[in-house]
Coordinates of C-alpha atoms in Angstrom, one line a residue:
M1 CA 42.5 1.4 30.4
T2 CA 43.4 3.6 27.5
R3 CA 41.0 4.2 24.6
T4 CA 43.2 2.2 22.2
T5 CA 43.3 -0.8 24.6
Y6 CA 39.5 -0.6 25.0
R7 CA 39.0 -0.8 21.3
Q8 CA 41.3 -3.7 21.0
A9 CA 39.4 -5.6 23.7
V10 CA 36.0 -5.0 22.0
A11 CA 37.4 -6.2 18.7
A12 CA 38.8 -9.3 20.3
V13 CA 35.4 -10.1 22.0
I14 CA 33.6 -9.6 18.6
F15 CA 36.2 -11.9 16.9
V16 CA 35.8 -14.7 19.5
M17 CA 31.9 -14.5 19.4
T18 CA 32.0 -14.7 15.6
A19 CA 34.3 -17.7 15.6
L20 CA 32.2 -19.5 18.2
L21 CA 29.0 -18.8 16.2
T22 CA 30.6 -20.1 13.0
T23 CA 31.9 -23.2 14.8
F24 CA 28.5 -23.9 16.3
T25 CA 26.7 -23.4 12.9
A26 CA 29.2 -25.7 11.1
Q27 CA 29.0 -28.4 13.8
G28 CA 25.2 -28.2 14.1
A29 CA 24.5 -29.1 10.5
N30 CA 26.9 -30.7 8.0
L31 CA 26.7 -31.1 4.2
V32 CA 25.9 -34.7 3.0
V33 CA 26.2 -36.4 -0.4
R34 CA 23.7 -39.2 -0.9
N35 CA 23.0 -41.7 -3.7
F36 CA 25.9 -41.0 -6.0
K37 CA 25.5 -43.2 -9.1
L38 CA 26.1 -43.6 -12.8
L39 CA 23.2 -43.0 -15.1
P40 CA 24.0 -45.6 -17.9
T41 CA 21.2 -44.6 -20.2
D42 CA 21.5 -40.8 -19.8
Q43 CA 23.3 -39.3 -22.8
T44 CA 23.2 -35.7 -21.7
A45 CA 27.0 -35.6 -21.4
I46 CA 27.5 -36.6 -25.0
N47 CA 24.5 -34.8 -26.5
A48 CA 25.7 -32.2 -29.0
E49 CA 23.6 -29.5 -27.4
T50 CA 24.6 -30.2 -23.8
M51 CA 28.2 -31.6 -24.2
M52 CA 31.3 -29.8 -22.9
K53 CA 35.0 -30.3 -23.6
D54 CA 37.8 -30.1 -21.0
Q55 CA 41.0 -28.2 -21.5
N56 CA 42.5 -31.2 -23.4
G57 CA 39.7 -31.3 -25.8
K58 CA 38.2 -34.5 -24.3
T59 CA 34.5 -34.9 -23.5
A60 CA 33.8 -34.0 -19.9
A61 CA 31.7 -36.1 -17.5
L62 CA 28.5 -34.6 -16.2
I63 CA 27.3 -34.8 -12.6
K64 CA 23.6 -33.8 -12.1
I65 CA 23.5 -32.6 -8.5
Y66 CA 20.0 -32.5 -7.0
T67 CA 19.9 -30.2 -4.0
N68 CA 17.6 -28.1 -1.8
L69 CA 20.4 -25.6 -1.1
N70 CA 20.6 -22.2 -2.6
P71 CA 22.9 -22.7 -5.8
Q72 CA 24.0 -19.1 -5.6
Q73 CA 25.6 -19.8 -2.1
T74 CA 27.0 -23.2 -3.0
Y75 CA 30.5 -23.6 -4.6
F76 CA 32.3 -26.7 -6.1
S77 CA 36.0 -27.3 -6.6
N78 CA 37.9 -30.2 -8.2
G79 CA 41.4 -29.3 -7.0
V80 CA 44.1 -29.0 -9.7
M81 CA 42.0 -30.7 -12.4
G82 CA 39.5 -27.9 -12.3
I83 CA 35.8 -27.6 -13.1
V84 CA 35.0 -27.6 -16.8
G85 CA 31.6 -25.9 -16.5
R86 CA 28.5 -25.4 -14.4
L87 CA 24.8 -24.7 -15.1
N88 CA 22.4 -23.7 -12.4
K89 CA 18.9 -25.1 -12.9
N90 CA 15.7 -25.3 -10.8
G91 CA 16.6 -27.6 -7.9
Q92 CA 19.7 -28.8 -9.8
V93 CA 23.3 -28.0 -10.5
W94 CA 24.9 -29.5 -13.7
L95 CA 28.6 -29.8 -12.9
Y96 CA 31.0 -30.8 -15.8
V97 CA 34.3 -32.3 -14.6
P98 CA 37.3 -33.9 -16.3
A99 CA 37.6 -37.7 -16.6
R100 CA 39.4 -39.5 -13.7
S101 CA 38.4 -36.7 -11.2
Q102 CA 38.8 -38.1 -7.7
R103 CA 37.1 -35.8 -5.3
L104 CA 34.9 -32.8 -5.0
E105 CA 35.2 -30.0 -2.5
I106 CA 31.8 -28.5 -1.6
T107 CA 31.4 -25.2 0.4
N108 CA 28.4 -23.2 1.5
Q109 CA 28.6 -20.2 3.8
K110 CA 26.0 -21.6 6.2
Y111 CA 27.6 -25.1 6.7
Q112 CA 30.9 -26.8 7.3
P113 CA 32.8 -27.6 4.0
L114 CA 32.6 -31.1 2.6
D115 CA 35.4 -33.1 0.9
Y116 CA 33.7 -35.9 -1.1
D117 CA 35.6 -38.7 -2.7
F118 CA 33.9 -40.3 -5.7
E119 CA 32.9 -43.9 -5.1
E120 CA 33.8 -45.0 -8.6
E121 CA 36.0 -43.9 -11.5
I122 CA 34.8 -40.9 -13.4
L123 CA 34.7 -41.7 -17.1
P124 CA 34.6 -39.2 -20.0
G125 CA 31.2 -38.5 -21.6
R126 CA 29.2 -40.3 -18.9
T127 CA 26.4 -38.8 -16.8
Y128 CA 26.2 -39.2 -13.0
S129 CA 23.8 -38.1 -10.4
M130 CA 23.9 -37.4 -6.6
E131 CA 21.9 -35.7 -3.9
L132 CA 23.4 -32.8 -1.9
T133 CA 21.6 -32.0 1.3
V134 CA 22.2 -31.2 4.9
E135 CA 23.1 -33.8 7.5
G136 CA 20.0 -35.7 8.6
K137 CA 18.4 -39.1 8.8
E138 CA 15.7 -41.4 7.5
V139 CA 12.4 -40.8 9.2
T140 CA 8.9 -42.4 8.9
L141 CA 5.9 -40.2 8.4
S142 CA 2.7 -42.0 9.3
A143 CA -0.7 -40.2 9.1
S144 CA -3.7 -41.3 11.2
V145 CA -5.6 -41.6 7.9
R146 CA -4.0 -44.1 5.5
E147 CA -3.0 -42.9 2.0
A148 CA -3.2 -39.3 3.0
A149 CA -1.2 -37.0 0.7
V150 CA 2.0 -35.8 2.6
Y151 CA 3.8 -32.5 1.9
V152 CA 7.2 -31.5 3.5
N153 CA 8.2 -27.8 3.4
G154 CA 5.5 -27.3 0.7
D155 CA 6.7 -30.1 -1.6
S156 CA 4.6 -33.3 -2.3
V157 CA 6.6 -36.3 -1.1
G158 CA 4.0 -39.1 -1.5
V159 CA 1.2 -40.8 0.5
S160 CA 1.2 -42.0 4.1
P161 CA 2.9 -44.1 5.4
L162 CA 6.3 -43.3 3.9
N163 CA 10.0 -43.1 4.7
I164 CA 12.0 -40.0 3.8
Y165 CA 15.4 -38.5 4.4
L166 CA 15.1 -35.2 6.3
S167 CA 17.9 -32.9 7.4
Y168 CA 18.3 -32.1 11.0
G169 CA 16.1 -29.2 12.1
E170 CA 12.5 -28.1 11.9
H171 CA 10.3 -29.0 8.9
A172 CA 6.7 -28.0 8.0
V173 CA 4.7 -31.2 7.4
K174 CA 1.2 -31.3 6.1
A175 CA -1.1 -34.4 5.5
E176 CA -4.5 -34.2 3.9
K177 CA -7.3 -36.4 2.6
G178 CA -10.8 -35.1 2.1
S179 CA -11.7 -32.9 5.0
M180 CA -9.1 -34.5 7.3
L181 CA -5.9 -32.5 7.8
Y182 CA -2.6 -32.4 9.7
D183 CA -0.6 -29.2 9.5
D184 CA 2.3 -28.6 11.9
N185 CA 6.1 -28.6 12.3
I186 CA 8.3 -31.6 13.3
L187 CA 11.8 -31.4 14.7
V188 CA 14.4 -33.9 13.4
T189 CA 17.4 -34.4 15.7
P190 CA 20.2 -37.0 15.8
D191 CA 18.9 -38.4 19.1
G192 CA 15.2 -37.7 18.4
P193 CA 12.5 -40.1 17.2
S194 CA 12.7 -41.6 13.7
R195 CA 8.9 -42.1 13.4
F196 CA 6.3 -39.3 13.5
V197 CA 2.6 -39.9 13.8
L198 CA 0.6 -37.2 12.0
Q199 CA -2.7 -37.0 13.9
M200 CA -5.2 -35.6 11.4
E201 CA -8.4 -33.8 12.4
D202 CA -11.7 -33.1 10.6
E203 CA -11.3 -29.5 9.3
N204 CA -15.1 -29.2 8.8
L205 CA -15.3 -29.0 12.6
K206 CA -13.0 -25.9 12.5
Y207 CA -15.0 -23.9 9.9
S208 CA -18.1 -21.8 9.9
D209 CA -20.3 -20.3 7.2
V210 CA -19.8 -16.5 7.0
T211 CA -22.1 -13.9 5.4
V212 CA -21.0 -10.3 5.1
R213 CA -23.6 -7.7 4.1
V214 CA -23.0 -4.1 3.3
P215 CA -25.5 -1.4 2.2
D216 CA -25.4 0.7 -1.0
N217 CA -24.0 -2.1 -3.2
A218 CA -20.5 -1.5 -2.0
D219 CA -17.6 -3.7 -3.2
I220 CA -16.3 -6.2 -0.6
Y221 CA -12.6 -7.1 -0.6
F222 CA -11.1 -10.0 1.3
Q223 CA -7.3 -10.5 1.5
G224 CA -6.8 -7.9 -1.2
R225 CA -9.3 -9.5 -3.7
R226 CA -12.7 -8.3 -4.7
V227 CA -15.2 -11.1 -3.6
G228 CA -18.6 -9.5 -3.8
V229 CA -20.9 -6.6 -4.2
G230 CA -23.4 -5.8 -1.4
E231 CA -23.2 -9.4 0.0
W232 CA -20.5 -12.2 0.2
H233 CA -20.8 -15.8 1.4
E234 CA -17.8 -17.9 2.4
R235 CA -16.8 -20.8 4.6
L236 CA -13.8 -19.7 6.8
H237 CA -11.6 -21.4 9.3
A238 CA -12.1 -20.3 12.9
G239 CA -10.1 -17.1 13.6
H240 CA -9.9 -13.4 13.2
Y241 CA -10.6 -11.7 9.9
S242 CA -11.3 -8.4 8.3
V243 CA -12.9 -7.1 5.1
E244 CA -12.5 -3.9 3.2
L245 CA -15.6 -2.0 1.9
K246 CA -15.1 0.2 -1.1
K247 CA -17.2 2.3 -3.4
S248 CA -16.5 4.9 -6.0
N249 CA -16.4 8.5 -4.6
C250 CA -16.5 7.1 -1.0
E251 CA -14.1 6.7 1.8
D252 CA -13.0 3.0 2.3
R253 CA -13.9 1.3 5.6
V254 CA -12.6 -1.8 7.3
K255 CA -14.8 -4.3 9.3
D256 CA -13.1 -6.8 11.7
F257 CA -14.9 -9.9 12.8
E258 CA -14.3 -13.2 14.6
V259 CA -15.3 -16.6 13.2
V260 CA -16.2 -19.2 15.8
A261 CA -16.0 -22.9 14.6
G262 CA -19.4 -24.5 13.9
K263 CA -21.3 -21.3 14.5
P264 CA -22.8 -19.4 11.5
T265 CA -21.6 -15.8 11.4
I266 CA -23.5 -12.9 9.9
I267 CA -21.7 -9.6 9.6
E268 CA -23.7 -6.4 9.0
A269 CA -20.9 -4.1 7.8
P270 CA -21.2 -0.3 7.5
A271 CA -21.4 1.3 4.1
P272 CA -18.4 3.3 2.9
V273 CA -18.8 7.0 3.8
P274 CA -19.6 9.0 0.6
F275 CA -17.6 12.1 -0.3
K276 CA -20.0 15.1 -0.5
G277 CA -20.1 18.5 -2.0
Y278 CA -22.7 21.3 -2.4
L279 CA -25.0 22.2 -5.3
S280 CA -26.6 25.6 -5.5
V281 CA -28.9 26.4 -8.5
D282 CA -30.9 29.6 -9.1
V283 CA -33.9 29.5 -11.5
I284 CA -35.3 32.3 -13.6
P285 CA -38.3 32.8 -13.2
N286 CA -37.8 32.2 -9.5
T287 CA -41.4 31.3 -8.5
G288 CA -43.5 28.3 -9.4
T289 CA -40.6 26.2 -10.7
K290 CA -40.3 22.6 -9.6
I291 CA -37.0 20.7 -9.7
Y292 CA -37.1 17.0 -10.3
D293 CA -34.5 14.2 -9.9
G294 CA -36.2 11.5 -12.0
D295 CA -39.8 11.5 -10.9
T296 CA -39.0 12.9 -7.4
I297 CA -39.4 16.6 -6.6
V298 CA -36.2 17.6 -4.8
A299 CA -36.8 21.4 -4.5
E300 CA -39.0 24.3 -5.6
H301 CA -37.9 27.7 -6.9
R302 CA -34.3 27.2 -6.0
L303 CA -31.9 24.3 -5.1
Q304 CA -29.4 24.4 -2.3
K305 CA -28.3 21.0 -1.1
Q306 CA -25.4 18.9 0.1
L307 CA -25.1 15.9 -2.2
R308 CA -22.8 12.9 -2.8
V309 CA -20.0 13.4 -5.2
G310 CA -21.1 12.6 -8.8
N311 CA -23.2 13.7 -11.7
Y312 CA -26.9 14.7 -11.3
S313 CA -29.4 15.2 -14.2
L314 CA -32.2 17.5 -13.0
T315 CA -35.4 18.5 -14.7
F316 CA -36.8 22.0 -14.3
R317 CA -40.6 22.5 -14.9
K318 CA -42.9 25.5 -14.8
K319 CA -46.3 25.8 -16.3
G320 CA -46.2 27.8 -19.5
Y321 CA -42.4 27.2 -19.9
I322 CA -40.4 24.6 -21.9
P323 CA -39.0 21.9 -19.5
L324 CA -35.2 22.0 -19.2
I325 CA -32.9 19.0 -18.4
K326 CA -29.4 19.9 -17.2
T327 CA -26.6 17.9 -15.7
F328 CA -24.5 19.1 -12.8
T329 CA -21.2 17.7 -11.4
V330 CA -20.8 17.8 -7.6
E331 CA -17.1 17.6 -6.5
R332 CA -15.7 16.7 -3.1
N333 CA -15.9 19.5 -0.5
K334 CA -16.7 22.0 -3.3
E335 CA -19.7 24.1 -4.1
T336 CA -21.1 24.0 -7.6
T337 CA -23.2 27.1 -8.5
D338 CA -25.3 27.7 -11.6
T339 CA -28.3 29.6 -12.9
V340 CA -31.0 28.0 -15.1
I341 CA -33.2 30.2 -17.3
L342 CA -36.4 28.7 -18.5
Q343 CA -37.9 29.8 -21.9
R344 CA -41.6 30.4 -22.2
I345 CA -43.6 28.1 -24.5
Q346 CA -44.0 29.8 -27.9
Y347 CA -47.6 29.2 -29.0
I348 CA -47.2 31.9 -31.6
R349 CA -43.7 31.3 -32.9
S350 CA -41.4 33.9 -34.5
N351 CA -39.8 31.1 -36.5
A352 CA -41.9 28.2 -37.7
I353 CA -43.1 26.1 -40.6
Y354 CA -46.8 25.4 -40.7
A355 CA -49.4 23.5 -42.8
G356 CA -53.2 23.5 -42.7
V357 CA -56.4 22.4 -44.2
G358 CA -59.8 24.1 -44.2
F359 CA -62.9 25.3 -46.1
N360 CA -63.1 28.3 -48.3
Y361 CA -66.4 30.1 -48.2
G362 CA -67.1 32.5 -51.0
T363 CA -69.1 32.9 -54.3
I364 CA -68.2 29.2 -55.0
S365 CA -67.0 27.2 -52.0
G366 CA -64.1 24.7 -51.9
V367 CA -61.7 22.8 -49.6
G368 CA -58.1 24.0 -49.4
A369 CA -54.7 23.2 -48.1
H370 CA -51.8 25.5 -47.5
V371 CA -48.1 25.5 -46.3
G372 CA -46.1 28.4 -45.1
G373 CA -43.2 29.6 -43.1
V374 CA -42.3 32.4 -40.6
I375 CA -38.8 33.7 -40.2
S376 CA -38.4 36.5 -37.7
N377 CA -42.2 37.1 -38.0
F378 CA -42.0 37.6 -41.8
N379 CA -44.5 35.2 -43.5
I380 CA -44.9 33.6 -46.9
E381 CA -47.6 31.1 -47.7
L382 CA -48.7 28.9 -50.7
G383 CA -52.3 27.7 -50.9
Y384 CA -54.5 25.6 -53.2
T385 CA -58.3 25.3 -53.1
L386 CA -60.3 22.6 -54.8
G387 CA -63.7 23.8 -55.7
I388 CA -66.6 21.6 -54.5
G389 CA -69.4 24.1 -54.7
K390 CA -71.4 24.7 -57.9
S391 CA -72.5 27.9 -59.7
K392 CA -76.0 28.4 -61.1
E393 CA -76.9 26.8 -64.4
V394 CA -75.3 28.6 -67.3
Y395 CA -77.1 28.2 -70.7
W396 CA -75.3 28.3 -74.0
F397 CA -77.2 29.3 -77.1
E398 CA -76.4 28.6 -80.7
A399 CA -76.1 32.1 -82.3
P400 CA -77.8 31.4 -85.6
K401 CA -81.0 30.3 -83.9
P402 CA -83.3 33.2 -83.6
D403 CA -85.9 31.4 -81.7
G404 CA -83.8 31.6 -78.5
L405 CA -83.5 27.9 -77.9
Y406 CA -80.3 26.8 -76.1
D407 CA -78.3 23.8 -77.1
D408 CA -76.2 23.3 -73.9
H409 CA -76.2 24.1 -70.2
C410 CA -73.9 23.3 -67.2
T411 CA -72.6 24.4 -63.7
Y412 CA -69.1 25.4 -62.8
S413 CA -66.7 24.9 -59.8
M414 CA -63.8 27.2 -59.1
D415 CA -60.2 26.0 -58.3
E416 CA -57.8 28.6 -56.8
F417 CA -54.0 28.9 -56.4
E418 CA -52.6 31.6 -54.2
V419 CA -49.2 32.9 -53.0
K420 CA -49.1 35.7 -50.4
A421 CA -46.8 37.3 -47.9
G422 CA -47.2 39.2 -44.6
Y423 CA -45.9 40.1 -41.2
Q424 CA -47.0 38.3 -38.0
F425 CA -48.1 40.1 -34.8
R426 CA -48.6 38.4 -31.5
F427 CA -51.2 40.2 -29.5
V428 CA -51.6 37.7 -26.7
E429 CA -49.8 34.4 -25.8
R430 CA -51.9 32.1 -28.0
V431 CA -53.3 34.5 -30.7
G432 CA -51.4 35.8 -33.7
L433 CA -52.5 38.1 -36.6
T434 CA -50.7 38.3 -39.9
P435 CA -51.9 40.9 -42.5
Q436 CA -51.2 39.5 -45.9
V437 CA -51.1 40.6 -49.5
G438 CA -50.6 38.3 -52.5
Y439 CA -51.6 36.9 -55.9
L440 CA -54.8 34.8 -56.4
S441 CA -55.5 32.8 -59.5
Q442 CA -59.1 31.6 -60.1
R443 CA -59.9 29.0 -62.7
L444 CA -63.3 27.7 -63.6
R445 CA -63.9 24.0 -64.1
G446 CA -67.2 22.6 -65.7
G447 CA -68.5 21.9 -69.2
V448 CA -66.6 22.1 -72.4
H449 CA -67.5 25.7 -72.6
G450 CA -65.5 26.5 -69.4
N451 CA -62.0 25.6 -70.5
G452 CA -59.6 28.5 -70.3
A453 CA -61.8 30.7 -68.0
M454 CA -59.3 32.5 -65.8
C455 CA -59.3 35.5 -63.4
H456 CA -56.1 36.9 -61.9
N457 CA -56.4 38.9 -58.7
L458 CA -54.6 40.9 -56.1
S459 CA -55.6 39.6 -52.7
I460 CA -55.6 41.6 -49.4
G461 CA -56.4 39.9 -46.1
A462 CA -55.3 38.7 -42.7
R463 CA -54.5 35.3 -41.2
C464 CA -55.8 35.0 -37.6
V465 CA -54.5 32.0 -35.6
F466 CA -55.5 30.7 -32.1
N467 CA -53.1 28.0 -30.8
P468 CA -54.4 26.1 -27.7
H469 CA -51.3 23.9 -28.1
P470 CA -47.8 25.0 -29.4
T471 CA -48.2 22.7 -32.5
V472 CA -51.9 22.7 -33.2
G473 CA -54.2 25.6 -33.8
V474 CA -57.2 26.9 -35.7
F475 CA -57.2 29.7 -38.2
V476 CA -59.6 32.2 -39.9
N477 CA -58.4 33.9 -43.1
P478 CA -60.7 36.7 -44.5
E479 CA -59.6 38.1 -47.8
Y480 CA -60.7 40.4 -50.5
A481 CA -59.7 39.8 -54.2
V482 CA -59.3 42.7 -56.6
P483 CA -59.5 41.5 -60.3
L484 CA -56.4 42.5 -62.3
Q485 CA -56.9 40.5 -65.5
V486 CA -60.1 38.6 -66.5
N487 CA -60.5 36.8 -69.9
Q488 CA -63.8 37.2 -71.8
L489 CA -64.9 33.6 -71.2
Y490 CA -64.6 34.1 -67.4
K491 CA -66.7 37.3 -67.7
D492 CA -69.4 35.5 -69.7
I493 CA -69.7 32.6 -67.3
A494 CA -69.6 34.8 -64.2
E495 CA -72.4 37.0 -65.7
Y496 CA -74.7 34.1 -66.3
G497 CA -73.5 31.9 -63.4
G498 CA -74.5 34.4 -60.8
F499 CA -71.0 35.0 -59.2
S500 CA -68.7 37.9 -59.3
K501 CA -65.1 38.4 -60.4
G502 CA -62.8 38.5 -57.3
G503 CA -64.8 39.6 -54.3
F504 CA -64.8 38.8 -50.6
Y505 CA -64.3 35.3 -49.2
V506 CA -63.1 33.6 -46.0
S507 CA -61.3 30.3 -45.2
A508 CA -61.1 28.5 -41.9
G509 CA -59.6 25.3 -40.6
V510 CA -56.9 23.6 -38.6
T511 CA -53.2 24.4 -38.8
F512 CA -50.1 22.5 -37.6
N513 CA -47.0 24.4 -36.5
F514 CA -43.4 23.2 -36.3
G515 CA -40.7 25.4 -34.7
I516 CA -37.4 26.0 -36.5

């Protein structure tokens, strides 16, 4: 046999097989038109929005064709009169035909063509309906539970018992009422039974209560849907199932399980495996430092650890140093490195604002308050002292009286205002010394004879501070005041009141420091 002859033989075999298959398909299931009728009250054919005109300008008739066939694969012909128009709708085809049409040719690539002769005269502007289906027969569906809802191929068809037209072939039939259920396929054939008994069973006997637990609050997915976090409860039909276990920054896991009817099922699923990385942190100073994650010590002096992917906020503490909180990001299969430098607690601060109160001990005592500031150890301070001590009795004589009798006497207190500047030295961690120089104004307060008594001084001293706590301390401030300008009234009162102009005094009290 030559190559050409061989090819011709193969082509012939393929043609014959195709023809036989087409003949078998066409003969095995034929198209059928059922229930053709006029719809006397349906005005769709003459409604202005749905009406169509034929080629002669006359109103066409409308045939509403109800079918379970694929409209895209179904074709209609009206011979020489032609089809006026066609609209495909859900489960329907609207076919517009001229009046007095006699027949309809229907073709579908899966079935044998059908020539259908209309059972009555087609009138213009009238609406008709018919069912187009595949060759079959009327069957009775009777469920074992009366008035059970019946579904055929997913569509509701009524309640049992019922009669229904079904095409030849296999159909999915479902009947349900409460927990009773029938769900199976039936086969409709020309010579087969016309009555099918749907034996329903109690579905409760086919189910089981299922609990799935997973550690670490992982998400639980069932059939592609998130159903729980950490734990999931469901009632499932007996069979084989699986759940997916997911968590951010973790590798997903799958757990398969079997459900046995009537037997509670508890599934302990494994947690998703977390992605990990490495964190390495050096600390300066490198001794005595404790590293906390919340309230838990995770390392001392230095941290080197494999951790789950994510952000970590760690606290570094060492006595005498300011605690430091820092956040680190650990990435998958990577090492994060860093160095943390702790700062010593500044008991004596180079930059601060302070305020204090204390007692002023001198010729005449008082209680004082002051405020000041330190910038790069340069200091400026303002102070005010309210005199509370008293001088000796000062007697005032009337000049014209030669007998030496006095006509008034009183005691005096001394109020002070001071401004001074200096430079701060820190000798040890908690002790600071600030030499100061400034201006001191002293004013006497007492009887009517004391008004206007003033002494202006140059003050020289030192402020010594001990801070047991960074914000609270005690101070001692010895000073010496050198009089620069003293009015006569002040001189007279000081002479008879037993106190000097200027002089040495010391103040002591409590100070409060605030860093800047």
